[in-house]
Amino acid sequence: MTRRGGLAPIAWLAVLLYALFLVYPLCRSLFLSFTDRNPLKADSTFVGLSNYLDMLDDPRLLATLRFTLLVVVAVTVVANVFGLAFALLLNRNTANYRVMRTLIFIPQVLSGVIVAFIWRSILTQNGLLNAALAQVDARPVAWLGSTDLATVSICAVVSWMTIAFATVVYSAALRTVPPELYEAARVDGAGALERFRAVTLPMIAPGMTINVVLCLITTFKLYDVIAVLTGGGPANTTQSTAYYLLEVAFTQNLFGYSSAIAMLLLALTAGIAYTVTFLLRKREARL
Amino acid sequence: MIRRLHTGFAWLATLLFCLPIYLALVNAFKDQRQILANPAAPPAPFTLGNLTRALQRPDLLVQAGLINSVVVTAASVLILVPLSSALSFYISERTPRVKAALLAMFALGLMVPPQVVLLPIVGLLQTVGLQHTYTGLILANVGGGYLSFAVFVYVGFLRGVPREVIEAARVDGAGDLRVWWQVVFPMVRPATATVAIFLGLWVWNDFLNPLFILGPLKGQTITTGVYLSVGTYSTDYGQLFGIMFLAAIIPVVGYLVSQREFIHGLMSGASK
């Protein structure tokens, strides 16, 4: 008989905590989504799929889904394109470039709240950007106050944070490319663009998969940047689904309905993340 | 020549990207009039007024927030590191089938948006009388998605640890607990650095859990404290940048000091 020596109790304590604070809440959310639970009412009843059917006639929910998908796609594309471009630009190993790579990551070290406050003081109506515009006698712009610009501003700020992350992951991936491969391609007469396509892209494909998937997952749960930057406004146009779900739960007290939205958000995040991982892994194998 | 041009362009792009950070930094040391007259100018004359005003607030936002953040972050990380490394060692010793099942369960935590589980967590903490307590917040941190992240880092790292070392310790008669503590834990030190650094940063910067678990009545962490009390006077930029400077200084300095481990952690993640 092997001596367990007390490791199993620690391991199962961890599993127990995880079961209590992740697995159980997940199951509880699923269960609540089939009820009309409301903390202001004493009892709740089972309502079948009616919360899910309600989602179909909720124009605000549909608006949040459209906004969320727009931000997720925009941020994923922008962050990966600029992150890779930055990583290529900074891909040298001298002191200068190490300092630059250190600086680029700082937006990721700051909390979303701080990042959003910095940007709010820049973009708000009497903020720094409009103060600078006034110096050259330009009219102030409602960067956060008009519906279209507010959406663009949110995308820009979240992209800014995400570019910082993407740049460092791509930089790390670029360092795994053996210099001999570039030499070989050069000898074969490949131009810069051809070397990028034939050597760099295949070698950094795993880094790209990580970047894209993490970018999708983090942007789907976007909350703090919106809360600080626009509070969901103007006219609820910058509410993400994750933001709306908490408003339905804690302001409107509709626990059942908010749980149904939570299940939709989970299905969307998991579905898209798994599909993209699968497609990118297949692409990795092909490259 | 081309090299110099390239370096110049790289610096230009980097500084442009970091412009918002520069603005937040210099304006923390300028008064309101200087800030609005020329936001991008360096802080001359230099003032510490914003910082002293931030520290003299009657609600002690900065001091209380920093202490609460340090306590919550330290407790969460100090519990998560031994718990997750022991769990990961235990998982890596199981049969392939059990191992796959456990890992599949922990993979969930990497995927689930925190908003999805927040309401039941608050309900659970209310039932056991831990809602609005630091203990409740720390427990929710330890049992949530952070544990999943730590498990995946450790299990990944343990794949590279030679079996013979562990078996040799077993032959010498050491129990699993001793093997883990005296043999495995020292060997996975790089993974521990990654886990501690990233979890520390994430717990420190976390917004949702402290906001909804501690609630507006309880002393906040620095991250949610800034959110709850700064919103009211957003036009006082001197004060705003002063508070943000004090709130950001610990994670930024921590990053600059430990950036080698930071990058190493990201690299091991990216090459997997």
Tab-separated table of N, CA and C in Angstrom, chain B residues 97-245:
chain	number	residue	atom	x	y	z
B	97	ARG	N	-7.205	8.636	-17.274
B	97	ARG	CA	-8.632	8.905	-17.370
B	97	ARG	C	-9.073	9.923	-16.311
B	98	VAL	N	-8.668	9.679	-15.041
B	98	VAL	CA	-9.031	10.588	-13.947
B	98	VAL	C	-8.430	11.961	-14.205
B	99	LYS	N	-7.187	11.947	-14.668
B	99	LYS	CA	-6.480	13.186	-14.951
B	99	LYS	C	-7.241	14.013	-16.001
B	100	ALA	N	-7.667	13.357	-17.081
B	100	ALA	CA	-8.388	14.059	-18.138
B	100	ALA	C	-9.696	14.637	-17.616
B	101	ALA	N	-10.382	13.859	-16.766
B	101	ALA	CA	-11.665	14.324	-16.234
B	101	ALA	C	-11.457	15.560	-15.355
B	102	LEU	N	-10.460	15.501	-14.470
B	102	LEU	CA	-10.202	16.640	-13.579
B	102	LEU	C	-9.791	17.878	-14.372
B	103	LEU	N	-8.918	17.663	-15.374
B	103	LEU	CA	-8.463	18.814	-16.168
B	103	LEU	C	-9.609	19.428	-16.957
B	104	ALA	N	-10.521	18.577	-17.452
B	104	ALA	CA	-11.673	19.097	-18.196
B	104	ALA	C	-12.516	19.968	-17.269
B	105	MET	N	-12.677	19.518	-16.013
B	105	MET	CA	-13.462	20.297	-15.058
B	105	MET	C	-12.792	21.652	-14.793
B	106	PHE	N	-11.456	21.636	-14.655
B	106	PHE	CA	-10.772	22.895	-14.352
B	106	PHE	C	-10.671	23.800	-15.580
B	107	ALA	N	-10.772	23.225	-16.778
B	107	ALA	CA	-10.738	24.051	-17.988
B	107	ALA	C	-11.941	24.991	-18.029
B	108	LEU	N	-13.056	24.544	-17.441
B	108	LEU	CA	-14.252	25.389	-17.382
B	108	LEU	C	-13.940	26.775	-16.808
B	109	GLY	N	-13.147	26.762	-15.736
B	109	GLY	CA	-12.863	28.005	-15.024
B	109	GLY	C	-12.121	29.030	-15.869
B	110	LEU	N	-11.410	28.558	-16.902
B	110	LEU	CA	-10.677	29.491	-17.764
B	110	LEU	C	-11.630	30.211	-18.705
B	111	MET	N	-12.791	29.587	-18.929
B	111	MET	CA	-13.696	30.018	-19.993
B	111	MET	C	-14.860	30.849	-19.452
B	112	VAL	N	-15.342	30.489	-18.252
B	112	VAL	CA	-16.580	31.089	-17.744
B	112	VAL	C	-16.388	32.572	-17.428
B	113	PRO	N	-17.190	33.452	-18.073
B	113	PRO	CA	-17.110	34.865	-17.695
B	113	PRO	C	-17.562	35.021	-16.240
B	114	PRO	N	-16.852	35.833	-15.446
B	114	PRO	CA	-17.184	35.933	-14.013
B	114	PRO	C	-18.616	36.395	-13.762
B	115	GLN	N	-19.174	37.167	-14.716
B	115	GLN	CA	-20.543	37.644	-14.524
B	115	GLN	C	-21.544	36.491	-14.446
B	116	VAL	N	-21.188	35.364	-15.121
B	116	VAL	CA	-22.114	34.236	-15.199
B	116	VAL	C	-22.310	33.577	-13.826
B	117	VAL	N	-21.247	33.579	-12.989
B	117	VAL	CA	-21.333	32.892	-11.706
B	117	VAL	C	-21.460	33.853	-10.521
B	118	LEU	N	-21.451	35.156	-10.807
B	118	LEU	CA	-21.401	36.136	-9.723
B	118	LEU	C	-22.625	36.077	-8.800
B	119	LEU	N	-23.801	36.045	-9.398
B	119	LEU	CA	-25.040	36.068	-8.611
B	119	LEU	C	-25.130	34.873	-7.647
B	120	PRO	N	-24.922	33.631	-8.114
B	120	PRO	CA	-24.950	32.502	-7.172
B	120	PRO	C	-23.838	32.573	-6.121
B	121	ILE	N	-22.679	33.133	-6.457
B	121	ILE	CA	-21.601	33.254	-5.461
B	121	ILE	C	-22.043	34.200	-4.348
B	122	VAL	N	-22.632	35.341	-4.747
B	122	VAL	CA	-23.135	36.286	-3.742
B	122	VAL	C	-24.201	35.612	-2.878
B	123	GLY	N	-25.093	34.839	-3.513
B	123	GLY	CA	-26.135	34.129	-2.768
B	123	GLY	C	-25.544	33.135	-1.777
B	124	LEU	N	-24.535	32.383	-2.260
B	124	LEU	CA	-23.880	31.383	-1.399
B	124	LEU	C	-23.217	32.048	-0.200
B	125	LEU	N	-22.497	33.152	-0.452
B	125	LEU	CA	-21.816	33.849	0.639
B	125	LEU	C	-22.826	34.422	1.631
B	126	GLN	N	-23.979	34.870	1.113
B	126	GLN	CA	-25.029	35.383	1.997
B	126	GLN	C	-25.528	34.271	2.925
B	127	THR	N	-25.734	33.081	2.332
B	127	THR	CA	-26.257	31.944	3.113
B	127	THR	C	-25.339	31.590	4.270
B	128	VAL	N	-24.006	31.598	4.010
B	128	VAL	CA	-23.082	31.198	5.074
B	128	VAL	C	-22.583	32.407	5.875
B	129	GLY	N	-23.174	33.577	5.644
B	129	GLY	CA	-22.841	34.744	6.445
B	129	GLY	C	-21.488	35.367	6.120
B	130	LEU	N	-20.991	35.139	4.895
B	130	LEU	CA	-19.679	35.702	4.537
B	130	LEU	C	-19.772	36.794	3.473
B	131	GLN	N	-21.017	37.139	3.054
B	131	GLN	CA	-21.161	38.247	2.105
B	131	GLN	C	-20.737	39.533	2.817
B	132	HIS	N	-20.126	40.469	2.092
B	132	HIS	CA	-19.573	41.711	2.648
B	132	HIS	C	-18.423	41.451	3.614
B	133	THR	N	-17.679	40.352	3.459
B	133	THR	CA	-16.495	40.139	4.299
B	133	THR	C	-15.280	39.887	3.411
B	134	TYR	N	-14.097	40.175	3.956
B	134	TYR	CA	-12.870	39.892	3.215
B	134	TYR	C	-12.672	38.386	3.067
B	135	THR	N	-13.053	37.631	4.117
B	135	THR	CA	-12.950	36.176	4.027
B	135	THR	C	-13.747	35.662	2.827
B	136	GLY	N	-14.960	36.188	2.656
B	136	GLY	CA	-15.795	35.765	1.538
B	136	GLY	C	-15.133	36.078	0.209
B	137	LEU	N	-14.574	37.290	0.100
B	137	LEU	CA	-13.911	37.681	-1.147
B	137	LEU	C	-12.702	36.786	-1.426
B	138	ILE	N	-11.916	36.506	-0.368
B	138	ILE	CA	-10.724	35.682	-0.554
B	138	ILE	C	-11.116	34.257	-0.953
B	139	LEU	N	-12.159	33.700	-0.305
B	139	LEU	CA	-12.619	32.354	-0.660
B	139	LEU	C	-13.085	32.302	-2.113
B	140	ALA	N	-13.833	33.326	-2.536
B	140	ALA	CA	-14.325	33.353	-3.915
B	140	ALA	C	-13.151	33.438	-4.891
B	141	ASN	N	-12.099	34.190	-4.519
B	141	ASN	CA	-10.909	34.259	-5.371
B	141	ASN	C	-10.236	32.902	-5.462
B	142	VAL	N	-10.079	32.230	-4.294
B	142	VAL	CA	-9.342	30.971	-4.251
B	142	VAL	C	-10.072	29.872	-5.029
B	143	GLY	N	-11.409	29.842	-4.917
B	143	GLY	CA	-12.151	28.745	-5.540
B	143	GLY	C	-12.544	29.011	-6.982
B	144	GLY	N	-12.289	30.218	-7.509
B	144	GLY	CA	-12.787	30.564	-8.836
B	144	GLY	C	-11.824	30.249	-9.967
B	145	GLY	N	-11.920	31.029	-11.023
B	145	GLY	CA	-11.138	30.778	-12.227
B	145	GLY	C	-9.636	30.902	-12.031
B	146	TYR	N	-9.203	31.644	-10.991
B	146	TYR	CA	-7.765	31.772	-10.740
B	146	TYR	C	-7.145	30.409	-10.477
B	147	LEU	N	-7.893	29.552	-9.754
B	147	LEU	CA	-7.396	28.215	-9.448
B	147	LEU	C	-7.149	27.448	-10.754
B	148	SER	N	-8.065	27.599	-11.715
B	148	SER	CA	-7.904	26.928	-13.002
B	148	SER	C	-6.608	27.355	-13.679
B	149	PHE	N	-6.379	28.665	-13.703
B	149	PHE	CA	-5.160	29.171	-14.344
B	149	PHE	C	-3.934	28.547	-13.688
B	150	ALA	N	-3.901	28.564	-12.337
B	150	ALA	CA	-2.744	28.037	-11.614
B	150	ALA	C	-2.563	26.552	-11.913
B	151	VAL	N	-3.658	25.793	-11.935
B	151	VAL	CA	-3.563	24.352	-12.191
B	151	VAL	C	-2.967	24.099	-13.573
B	152	PHE	N	-3.397	24.880	-14.584
B	152	PHE	CA	-2.876	24.625	-15.922
B	152	PHE	C	-1.399	24.984	-16.047
B	153	VAL	N	-0.976	26.042	-15.358
B	153	VAL	CA	0.447	26.382	-15.381
B	153	VAL	C	1.265	25.267	-14.719
B	154	TYR	N	0.829	24.829	-13.532
B	154	TYR	CA	1.586	23.809	-12.786
B	154	TYR	C	1.569	22.454	-13.495
B	155	VAL	N	0.395	22.015	-13.969
B	155	VAL	CA	0.328	20.704	-14.625
B	155	VAL	C	1.200	20.715	-15.875
B	156	GLY	N	1.169	21.835	-16.613
B	156	GLY	CA	2.022	21.953	-17.798
B	156	GLY	C	3.492	21.836	-17.426
B	157	PHE	N	3.857	22.515	-16.341
B	157	PHE	CA	5.264	22.498	-15.923
B	157	PHE	C	5.673	21.119	-15.419
B	158	LEU	N	4.756	20.439	-14.703
B	158	LEU	CA	5.083	19.127	-14.124
B	158	LEU	C	5.354	18.074	-15.193
B	159	ARG	N	4.805	18.291	-16.411
B	159	ARG	CA	5.081	17.341	-17.505
B	159	ARG	C	6.580	17.265	-17.777
B	160	GLY	N	7.286	18.373	-17.531
B	160	GLY	CA	8.712	18.408	-17.817
B	160	GLY	C	9.578	17.938	-16.657
B	161	VAL	N	8.949	17.594	-15.522
B	161	VAL	CA	9.738	17.145	-14.364
B	161	VAL	C	9.985	15.642	-14.481
B	162	PRO	N	11.265	15.225	-14.441
B	162	PRO	CA	11.564	13.803	-14.632
B	162	PRO	C	10.935	12.923	-13.544
B	163	ARG	N	10.294	11.844	-13.963
B	163	ARG	CA	9.620	10.917	-13.045
B	163	ARG	C	10.597	10.297	-12.050
B	164	GLU	N	11.842	10.059	-12.524
B	164	GLU	CA	12.805	9.308	-11.699
B	164	GLU	C	13.053	10.018	-10.373
B	165	VAL	N	13.104	11.369	-10.412
B	165	VAL	CA	13.385	12.128	-9.194
B	165	VAL	C	12.309	11.850	-8.147
B	166	ILE	N	11.054	11.855	-8.625
B	166	ILE	CA	9.934	11.646	-7.702
B	166	ILE	C	9.944	10.218	-7.185
B	167	GLU	N	10.175	9.259	-8.130
B	167	GLU	CA	10.201	7.848	-7.724
B	167	GLU	C	11.327	7.601	-6.725
B	168	ALA	N	12.480	8.225	-6.942
B	168	ALA	CA	13.620	8.047	-6.039
B	168	ALA	C	13.262	8.495	-4.628
B	169	ALA	N	12.559	9.623	-4.536
B	169	ALA	CA	12.161	10.120	-3.225
B	169	ALA	C	11.183	9.145	-2.561
B	170	ARG	N	10.296	8.544	-3.398
B	170	ARG	CA	9.322	7.585	-2.868
B	170	ARG	C	10.024	6.368	-2.304
B	171	VAL	N	11.026	5.881	-3.059
B	171	VAL	CA	11.765	4.691	-2.628
B	171	VAL	C	12.406	4.947	-1.263
B	172	ASP	N	12.841	6.191	-1.071
B	172	ASP	CA	13.435	6.543	0.217
B	172	ASP	C	12.402	6.577	1.337
B	173	GLY	N	11.130	6.318	1.003
B	173	GLY	CA	10.116	6.193	2.047
B	173	GLY	C	9.354	7.466	2.354
B	174	ALA	N	9.517	8.499	1.513
B	174	ALA	CA	8.800	9.747	1.775
B	174	ALA	C	7.350	9.615	1.332
B	175	GLY	N	6.415	10.151	2.136
B	175	GLY	CA	5.007	10.167	1.763
B	175	GLY	C	4.760	11.222	0.701
B	176	ASP	N	3.568	11.184	0.099
B	176	ASP	CA	3.247	12.118	-0.981
B	176	ASP	C	3.386	13.568	-0.546
B	177	LEU	N	2.958	13.841	0.676
B	177	LEU	CA	3.006	15.219	1.154
B	177	LEU	C	4.448	15.708	1.216
B	178	ARG	N	5.333	14.821	1.717
B	178	ARG	CA	6.738	15.220	1.819
B	178	ARG	C	7.397	15.310	0.456
B	179	VAL	N	7.041	14.363	-0.429
B	179	VAL	CA	7.590	14.421	-1.802
B	179	VAL	C	7.212	15.744	-2.446
B	180	TRP	N	5.930	16.121	-2.286
B	180	TRP	CA	5.472	17.374	-2.893
B	180	TRP	C	6.237	18.561	-2.307
B	181	TRP	N	6.313	18.634	-0.982
B	181	TRP	CA	6.859	19.823	-0.340
B	181	TRP	C	8.368	19.916	-0.498
B	182	GLN	N	9.058	18.751	-0.383
B	182	GLN	CA	10.525	18.808	-0.367
B	182	GLN	C	11.163	18.591	-1.736
B	183	VAL	N	10.439	17.920	-2.644
B	183	VAL	CA	11.029	17.618	-3.954
B	183	VAL	C	10.342	18.402	-5.075
B	184	VAL	N	9.010	18.271	-5.139
B	184	VAL	CA	8.299	18.860	-6.284
B	184	VAL	C	8.244	20.386	-6.175
B	185	PHE	N	7.825	20.901	-5.023
B	185	PHE	CA	7.619	22.345	-4.894
B	185	PHE	C	8.878	23.156	-5.229
B	186	PRO	N	10.071	22.748	-4.730
B	186	PRO	CA	11.274	23.492	-5.127
B	186	PRO	C	11.569	23.395	-6.627
B	187	MET	N	11.210	22.248	-7.240
B	187	MET	CA	11.528	22.085	-8.666
B	187	MET	C	10.628	22.926	-9.566
B	188	VAL	N	9.394	23.202	-9.116
B	188	VAL	CA	8.466	23.951	-9.968
B	188	VAL	C	8.529	25.456	-9.675
B	189	ARG	N	9.633	25.899	-9.084
B	189	ARG	CA	9.751	27.304	-8.715
B	189	ARG	C	9.431	28.296	-9.858
B	190	PRO	N	9.925	28.048	-11.088
B	190	PRO	CA	9.571	28.997	-12.168
B	190	PRO	C	8.060	29.086	-12.388
B	191	ALA	N	7.371	27.941	-12.276
B	191	ALA	CA	5.911	27.955	-12.429
B	191	ALA	C	5.287	28.745	-11.275
B	192	THR	N	5.831	28.582	-10.067
B	192	THR	CA	5.319	29.326	-8.914
B	192	THR	C	5.474	30.831	-9.139
B	193	ALA	N	6.615	31.235	-9.725
B	193	ALA	CA	6.816	32.657	-10.005
B	193	ALA	C	5.735	33.157	-10.958
B	194	THR	N	5.492	32.411	-12.038
B	194	THR	CA	4.464	32.805	-13.004
B	194	THR	C	3.103	32.919	-12.328
B	195	VAL	N	2.745	31.872	-11.571
B	195	VAL	CA	1.429	31.840	-10.928
B	195	VAL	C	1.291	33.010	-9.945
B	196	ALA	N	2.292	33.204	-9.089
B	196	ALA	CA	2.188	34.240	-8.057
B	196	ALA	C	2.105	35.624	-8.693
B	197	ILE	N	2.929	35.878	-9.712
B	197	ILE	CA	2.950	37.199	-10.331
B	197	ILE	C	1.620	37.509	-11.020
B	198	PHE	N	1.151	36.571	-11.853
B	198	PHE	CA	-0.062	36.863	-12.613
B	198	PHE	C	-1.293	36.893	-11.723
B	199	LEU	N	-1.395	35.935	-10.778
B	199	LEU	CA	-2.559	35.958	-9.891
B	199	LEU	C	-2.531	37.204	-9.011
B	200	GLY	N	-1.343	37.574	-8.539
B	200	GLY	CA	-1.237	38.777	-7.723
B	200	GLY	C	-1.752	39.985	-8.478
B	201	LEU	N	-1.321	40.116	-9.727
B	201	LEU	CA	-1.745	41.250	-10.547
B	201	LEU	C	-3.251	41.220	-10.790
B	202	TRP	N	-3.765	40.039	-11.136
B	202	TRP	CA	-5.198	39.947	-11.463
B	202	TRP	C	-6.073	40.197	-10.248
B	203	VAL	N	-5.684	39.625	-9.099
B	203	VAL	CA	-6.493	39.845	-7.893
B	203	VAL	C	-6.447	41.323	-7.514
B	204	TRP	N	-5.262	41.915	-7.605
B	204	TRP	CA	-5.117	43.343	-7.283
B	204	TRP	C	-6.012	44.190	-8.179
B	205	ASN	N	-6.031	43.875	-9.459
B	205	ASN	CA	-6.782	44.679	-10.430
B	205	ASN	C	-8.237	44.257	-10.571
B	206	ASP	N	-8.643	43.197	-9.872
B	206	ASP	CA	-10.004	42.673	-10.050
B	206	ASP	C	-11.036	43.731	-9.683
B	207	PHE	N	-12.112	43.741	-10.429
B	207	PHE	CA	-13.136	44.758	-10.264
B	207	PHE	C	-14.455	44.149	-9.784
B	208	LEU	N	-14.916	43.104	-10.464
B	208	LEU	CA	-16.249	42.571	-10.200
B	208	LEU	C	-16.388	41.972	-8.810
B	209	ASN	N	-15.504	41.047	-8.436
B	209	ASN	CA	-15.645	40.368	-7.146
B	209	ASN	C	-15.654	41.348	-5.975
B	210	PRO	N	-14.647	42.237	-5.848
B	210	PRO	CA	-14.706	43.166	-4.717
B	210	PRO	C	-15.918	44.087	-4.778
B	211	LEU	N	-16.283	44.531	-5.981
B	211	LEU	CA	-17.407	45.463	-6.088
B	211	LEU	C	-18.687	44.831	-5.570
B	212	PHE	N	-18.953	43.585	-5.962
B	212	PHE	CA	-20.227	42.970	-5.600
B	212	PHE	C	-20.163	42.189	-4.296
B	213	ILE	N	-18.995	41.669	-3.922
B	213	ILE	CA	-18.913	40.897	-2.676
B	213	ILE	C	-18.714	41.833	-1.482
B	214	LEU	N	-17.791	42.783	-1.589
B	214	LEU	CA	-17.604	43.698	-0.462
B	214	LEU	C	-18.777	44.676	-0.358
B	215	GLY	N	-19.320	45.083	-1.505
B	215	GLY	CA	-20.460	45.998	-1.487
B	215	GLY	C	-20.026	47.408	-1.134
B	216	PRO	N	-20.909	48.390	-1.343
B	216	PRO	CA	-20.520	49.791	-1.156
B	216	PRO	C	-20.289	50.163	0.316
B	217	LEU	N	-20.791	49.363	1.261
B	217	LEU	CA	-20.694	49.752	2.662
B	217	LEU	C	-19.376	49.370	3.291
B	218	LYS	N	-18.755	48.331	2.739
B	218	LYS	CA	-17.541	47.796	3.339
B	218	LYS	C	-16.335	48.495	2.733
B	219	GLY	N	-15.238	48.585	3.463
B	219	GLY	CA	-14.032	49.178	2.915
B	219	GLY	C	-13.635	48.496	1.619
B	220	GLN	N	-13.380	49.283	0.577
B	220	GLN	CA	-13.119	48.717	-0.743
B	220	GLN	C	-11.630	48.421	-0.958
B	221	THR	N	-11.337	47.665	-2.012
B	221	THR	CA	-9.951	47.563	-2.456
B	221	THR	C	-9.627	48.856	-3.198
B	222	ILE	N	-8.359	49.076	-3.513
B	222	ILE	CA	-7.993	50.328	-4.159
B	222	ILE	C	-8.662	50.434	-5.535
B	223	THR	N	-8.776	49.299	-6.249
B	223	THR	CA	-9.348	49.326	-7.594
B	223	THR	C	-10.812	49.761	-7.585
B	224	THR	N	-11.618	49.143	-6.727
B	224	THR	CA	-13.033	49.512	-6.702
B	224	THR	C	-13.232	50.819	-5.940
B	225	GLY	N	-12.357	51.116	-4.968
B	225	GLY	CA	-12.453	52.361	-4.223
B	225	GLY	C	-12.318	53.553	-5.152
B	226	VAL	N	-11.351	53.487	-6.062
B	226	VAL	CA	-11.175	54.573	-7.035
B	226	VAL	C	-12.449	54.738	-7.852
B	227	TYR	N	-13.019	53.623	-8.284
B	227	TYR	CA	-14.228	53.668	-9.099
B	227	TYR	C	-15.392	54.301	-8.344
B	228	LEU	N	-15.572	53.876	-7.066
B	228	LEU	CA	-16.747	54.333	-6.327
B	228	LEU	C	-16.651	55.777	-5.874
B	229	SER	N	-15.422	56.271	-5.583
B	229	SER	CA	-15.387	57.625	-5.023
B	229	SER	C	-14.887	58.686	-5.977
B	230	VAL	N	-14.245	58.297	-7.054
B	230	VAL	CA	-13.695	59.321	-7.938
B	230	VAL	C	-14.742	59.828	-8.911
B	231	GLY	N	-15.701	59.004	-9.239
B	231	GLY	CA	-16.697	59.351	-10.254
B	231	GLY	C	-17.360	60.692	-10.016
B	232	THR	N	-17.475	61.096	-8.732
B	232	THR	CA	-18.260	62.287	-8.432
B	232	THR	C	-17.585	63.587	-8.853
B	233	TYR	N	-16.253	63.634	-8.842
B	233	TYR	CA	-15.647	64.913	-9.248
B	233	TYR	C	-14.628	64.687	-10.377
B	234	SER	N	-15.153	64.242	-11.481
B	234	SER	CA	-14.269	63.866	-12.574
B	234	SER	C	-13.608	65.071	-13.228
B	235	THR	N	-14.048	66.305	-12.906
B	235	THR	CA	-13.427	67.453	-13.573
B	235	THR	C	-12.224	67.970	-12.800
B	236	ASP	N	-12.011	67.462	-11.562
B	236	ASP	CA	-10.835	67.846	-10.787
B	236	ASP	C	-9.682	66.920	-11.179
B	237	TYR	N	-9.038	67.261	-12.319
B	237	TYR	CA	-8.048	66.333	-12.874
B	237	TYR	C	-6.835	66.155	-11.980
B	238	GLY	N	-6.442	67.242	-11.297
B	238	GLY	CA	-5.293	67.134	-10.404
B	238	GLY	C	-5.515	66.033	-9.379
B	239	GLN	N	-6.683	66.099	-8.719
B	239	GLN	CA	-7.037	65.115	-7.709
B	239	GLN	C	-7.118	63.709	-8.331
B	240	LEU	N	-7.789	63.628	-9.487
B	240	LEU	CA	-7.973	62.338	-10.165
B	240	LEU	C	-6.624	61.677	-10.473
B	241	PHE	N	-5.708	62.443	-11.090
B	241	PHE	CA	-4.417	61.861	-11.462
B	241	PHE	C	-3.572	61.553	-10.227
B	242	GLY	N	-3.733	62.375	-9.168
B	242	GLY	CA	-3.015	62.108	-7.925
B	242	GLY	C	-3.416	60.758	-7.339
B	243	ILE	N	-4.727	60.522	-7.271
B	243	ILE	CA	-5.218	59.249	-6.712
B	243	ILE	C	-4.777	58.074	-7.587
B	244	MET	N	-4.877	58.258	-8.910
B	244	MET	CA	-4.524	57.152	-9.800
B	244	MET	C	-3.042	56.824	-9.733
B	245	PHE	N	-2.218	57.879	-9.558
B	245	PHE	CA	-0.787	57.628	-9.423
B	245	PHE	C	-0.528	56.731	-8.215
